[in-house]
Coordinates of C-alpha atoms and ligand atoms in Angstrom, one line a residue:
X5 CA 148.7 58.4 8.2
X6 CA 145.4 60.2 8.3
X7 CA 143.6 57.2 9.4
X8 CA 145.9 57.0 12.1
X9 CA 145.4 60.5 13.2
X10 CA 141.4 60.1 13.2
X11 CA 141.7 56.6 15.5
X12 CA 143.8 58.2 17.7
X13 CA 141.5 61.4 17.6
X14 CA 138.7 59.3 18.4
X15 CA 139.9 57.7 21.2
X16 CA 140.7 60.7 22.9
X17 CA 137.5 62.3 22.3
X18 CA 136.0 58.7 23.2
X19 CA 138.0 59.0 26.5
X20 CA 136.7 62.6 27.2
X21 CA 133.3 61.3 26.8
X22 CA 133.9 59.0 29.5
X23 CA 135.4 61.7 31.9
X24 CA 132.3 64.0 31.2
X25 CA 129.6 61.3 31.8
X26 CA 131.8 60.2 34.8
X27 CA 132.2 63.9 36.1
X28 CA 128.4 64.0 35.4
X29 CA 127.9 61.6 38.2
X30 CA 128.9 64.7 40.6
X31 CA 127.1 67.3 38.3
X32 CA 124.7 69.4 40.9
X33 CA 120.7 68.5 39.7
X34 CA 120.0 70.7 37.3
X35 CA 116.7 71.7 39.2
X36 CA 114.7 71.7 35.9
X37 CA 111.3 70.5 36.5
X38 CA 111.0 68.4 33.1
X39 CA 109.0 65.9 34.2
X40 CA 106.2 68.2 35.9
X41 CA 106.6 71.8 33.5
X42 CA 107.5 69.6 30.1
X43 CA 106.8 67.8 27.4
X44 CA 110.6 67.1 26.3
X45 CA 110.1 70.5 24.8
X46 CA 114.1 70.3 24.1
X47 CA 114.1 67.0 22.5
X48 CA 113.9 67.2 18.2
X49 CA 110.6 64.9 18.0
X50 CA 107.0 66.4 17.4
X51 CA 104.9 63.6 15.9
X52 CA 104.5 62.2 19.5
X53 CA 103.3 65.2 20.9
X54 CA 100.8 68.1 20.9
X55 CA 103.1 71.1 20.0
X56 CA 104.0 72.5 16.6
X57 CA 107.6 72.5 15.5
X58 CA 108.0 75.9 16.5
X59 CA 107.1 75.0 19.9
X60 CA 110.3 73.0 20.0
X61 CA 112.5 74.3 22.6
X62 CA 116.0 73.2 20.6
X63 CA 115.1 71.5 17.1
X64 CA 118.5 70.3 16.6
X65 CA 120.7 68.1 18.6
X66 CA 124.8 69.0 16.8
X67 CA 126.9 66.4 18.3
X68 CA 130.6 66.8 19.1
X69 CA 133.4 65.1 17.0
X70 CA 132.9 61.5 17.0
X71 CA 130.1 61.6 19.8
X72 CA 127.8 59.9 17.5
X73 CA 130.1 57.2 16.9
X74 CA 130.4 57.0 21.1
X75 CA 126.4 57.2 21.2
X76 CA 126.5 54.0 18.6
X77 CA 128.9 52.1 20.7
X78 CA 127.0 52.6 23.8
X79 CA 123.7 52.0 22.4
X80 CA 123.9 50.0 19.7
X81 CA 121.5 51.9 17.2
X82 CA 122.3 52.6 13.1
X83 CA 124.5 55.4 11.4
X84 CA 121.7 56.1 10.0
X85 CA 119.4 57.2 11.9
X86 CA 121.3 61.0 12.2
X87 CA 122.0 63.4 9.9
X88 CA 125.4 63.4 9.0
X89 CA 127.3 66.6 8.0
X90 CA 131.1 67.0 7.0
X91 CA 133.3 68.4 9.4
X92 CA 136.8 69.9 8.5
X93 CA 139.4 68.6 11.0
X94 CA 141.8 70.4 9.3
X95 CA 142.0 71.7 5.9
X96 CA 143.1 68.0 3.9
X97 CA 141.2 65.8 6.7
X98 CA 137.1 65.7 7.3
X99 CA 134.9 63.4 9.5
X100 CA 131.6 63.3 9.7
X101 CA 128.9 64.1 12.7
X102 CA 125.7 63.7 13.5
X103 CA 123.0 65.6 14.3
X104 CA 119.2 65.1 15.7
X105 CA 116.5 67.4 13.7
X106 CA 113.6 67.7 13.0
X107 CA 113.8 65.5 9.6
X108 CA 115.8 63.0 11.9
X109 CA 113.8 63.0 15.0
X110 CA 115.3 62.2 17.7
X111 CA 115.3 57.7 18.8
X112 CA 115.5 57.6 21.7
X113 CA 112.7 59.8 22.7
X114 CA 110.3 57.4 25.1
X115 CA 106.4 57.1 24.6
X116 CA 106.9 58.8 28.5
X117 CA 108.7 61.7 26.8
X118 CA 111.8 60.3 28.9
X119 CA 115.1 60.4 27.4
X120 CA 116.1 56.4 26.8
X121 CA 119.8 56.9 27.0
X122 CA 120.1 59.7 29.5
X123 CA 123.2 57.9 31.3
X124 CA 124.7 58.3 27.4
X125 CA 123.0 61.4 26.3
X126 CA 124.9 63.8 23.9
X127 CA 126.4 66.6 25.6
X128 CA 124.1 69.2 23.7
X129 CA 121.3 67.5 25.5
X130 CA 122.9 67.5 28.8
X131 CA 123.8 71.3 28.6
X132 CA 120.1 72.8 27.7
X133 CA 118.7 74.8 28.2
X134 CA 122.3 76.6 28.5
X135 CA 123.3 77.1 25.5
X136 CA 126.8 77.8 24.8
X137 CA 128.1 80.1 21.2
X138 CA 131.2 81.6 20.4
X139 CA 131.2 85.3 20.3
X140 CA 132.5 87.7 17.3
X141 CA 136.2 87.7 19.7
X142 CA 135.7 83.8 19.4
X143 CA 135.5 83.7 23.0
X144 CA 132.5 80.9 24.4
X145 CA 129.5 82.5 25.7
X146 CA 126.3 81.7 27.0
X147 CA 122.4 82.1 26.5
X148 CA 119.7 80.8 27.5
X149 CA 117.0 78.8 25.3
X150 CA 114.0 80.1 25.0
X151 CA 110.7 77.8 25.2
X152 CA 112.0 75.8 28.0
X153 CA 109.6 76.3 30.8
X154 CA 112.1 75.4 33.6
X155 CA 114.2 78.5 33.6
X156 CA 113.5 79.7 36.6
X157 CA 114.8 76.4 38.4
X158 CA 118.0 76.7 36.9
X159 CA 120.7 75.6 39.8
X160 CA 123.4 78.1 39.8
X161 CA 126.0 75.2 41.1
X162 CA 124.7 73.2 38.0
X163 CA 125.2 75.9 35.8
X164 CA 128.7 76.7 37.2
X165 CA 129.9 72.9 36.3
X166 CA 128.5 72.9 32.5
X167 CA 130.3 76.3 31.8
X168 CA 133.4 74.4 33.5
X169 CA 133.3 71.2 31.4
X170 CA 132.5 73.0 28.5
X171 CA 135.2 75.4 28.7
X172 CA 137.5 72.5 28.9
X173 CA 136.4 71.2 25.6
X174 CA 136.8 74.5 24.0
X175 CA 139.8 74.5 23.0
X176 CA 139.6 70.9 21.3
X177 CA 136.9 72.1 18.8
X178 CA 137.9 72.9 15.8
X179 CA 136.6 76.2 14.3
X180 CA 134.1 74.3 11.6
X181 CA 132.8 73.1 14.6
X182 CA 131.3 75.7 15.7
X183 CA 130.5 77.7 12.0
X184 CA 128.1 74.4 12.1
X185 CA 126.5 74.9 15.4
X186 CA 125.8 78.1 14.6
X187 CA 124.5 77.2 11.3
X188 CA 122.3 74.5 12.6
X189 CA 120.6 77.7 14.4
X190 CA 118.8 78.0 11.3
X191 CA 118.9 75.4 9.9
X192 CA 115.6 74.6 7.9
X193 CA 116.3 71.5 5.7
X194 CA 113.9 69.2 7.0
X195 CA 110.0 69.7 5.1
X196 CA 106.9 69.7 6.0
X197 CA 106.2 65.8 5.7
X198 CA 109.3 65.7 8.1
X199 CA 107.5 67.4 10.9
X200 CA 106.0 64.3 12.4
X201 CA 107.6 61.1 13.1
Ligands
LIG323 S1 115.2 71.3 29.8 FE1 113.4 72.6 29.6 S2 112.6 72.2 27.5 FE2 114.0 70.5 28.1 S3 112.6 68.9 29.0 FE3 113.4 70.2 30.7 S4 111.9 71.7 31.0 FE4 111.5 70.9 29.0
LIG324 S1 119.0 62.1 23.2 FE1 117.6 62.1 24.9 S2 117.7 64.3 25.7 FE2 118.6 64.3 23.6 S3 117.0 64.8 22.2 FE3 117.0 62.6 22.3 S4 115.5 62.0 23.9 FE4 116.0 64.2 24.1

């Protein structure tokens, strides 16, 4: 029974995966300048790159429910190359996801500093530097992350369509979804030995 609710689960996430990238494909340009501003400042890898961790614009990649299991279908690469933290479905049933840190760095990061799956890339990477939280009325709000030296570039109509898809996933997150993402905020786990790749 429960391994009939977390197939079927999957495959709808799995489907909604499909409709985003899909949708993506009439996503305004961002207008970032990534390539000319950046160094992947946003991506959660440092060894290959001048700055210090705290120069990291976002030093943790939290994927949705069963996105890392989509990102391993599409690309191909091992469980265990995230991190892998419990989530609470509901209170008898818990999954696992994944996340991209500094202890974990991020794969698919190129020797370019070019995202290698960016037809595929999680939705957490797609969003920045919008960053979406829930508010204390558990209502989804926005900021913007620091560090990234694009800001300025931002494309309203591109900002206008990642408030819109993520407002449609809202309401399919569970609660411990979110107490994660806002944990992995701070999160500090990886050491110092971690820091390169
Ligand atoms: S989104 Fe910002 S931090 Fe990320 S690569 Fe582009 S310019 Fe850099
Ligand atoms: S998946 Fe791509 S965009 Fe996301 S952190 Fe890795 S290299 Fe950067």
């Amino acid at each position: 029974m429960t391994e009939d609710f977390i197939v079927r689960l999957k495959q709808e996430w799995f489907q909604r995966f499909d409709e985003i990238l899909d949708n993506s494909r009439t996503i305004p340009l961002s207008g970032l300048k990534c390539l000319e501003l950046c160094e992947a400042r946003c991506c959660p890898r440092v060894g290959m790159r001048s700055m210090q961790a705290d120069q990291i614009a976002s030093p943790v990649v939290v994927l949705l429910p069963f996105e890392m299991e989509y990102l391993i279908e599409k690309t191909g690469v091992s469980r265990e190359l995230f991190r892998r933290w419990p989530l609470a479905l509901t209170p008898e049933i818990a999954i696992e996801i994944g996340m991209l840190d500094l202890g974990r760095p991020c794969p698919f990061l190129t020797e370019k500093l070019q995202c290698s799956i960016h037809e595929h890339n999680p939705l957490d990477c797609r969003t920045f530097p919008l960053l979406p939280y829930q508010n204390h009325r558990e209502e989804l709000e926005w900021e913007l992350g620091a560090n990234c030296p694009s800001l300025n570039f931002l494309n309203p109509n591109f900002v206008t369509v990642v408030k819109r898809v993520w407002q449609d996933i809202y309401q399919r997150l569970p609660q411990s979804w979110w107490d994660i993402y806002a944990f992995a905020d701070h999160w500090t786990g990886w050491t110092e030995t971690h820091h390169a790749d």
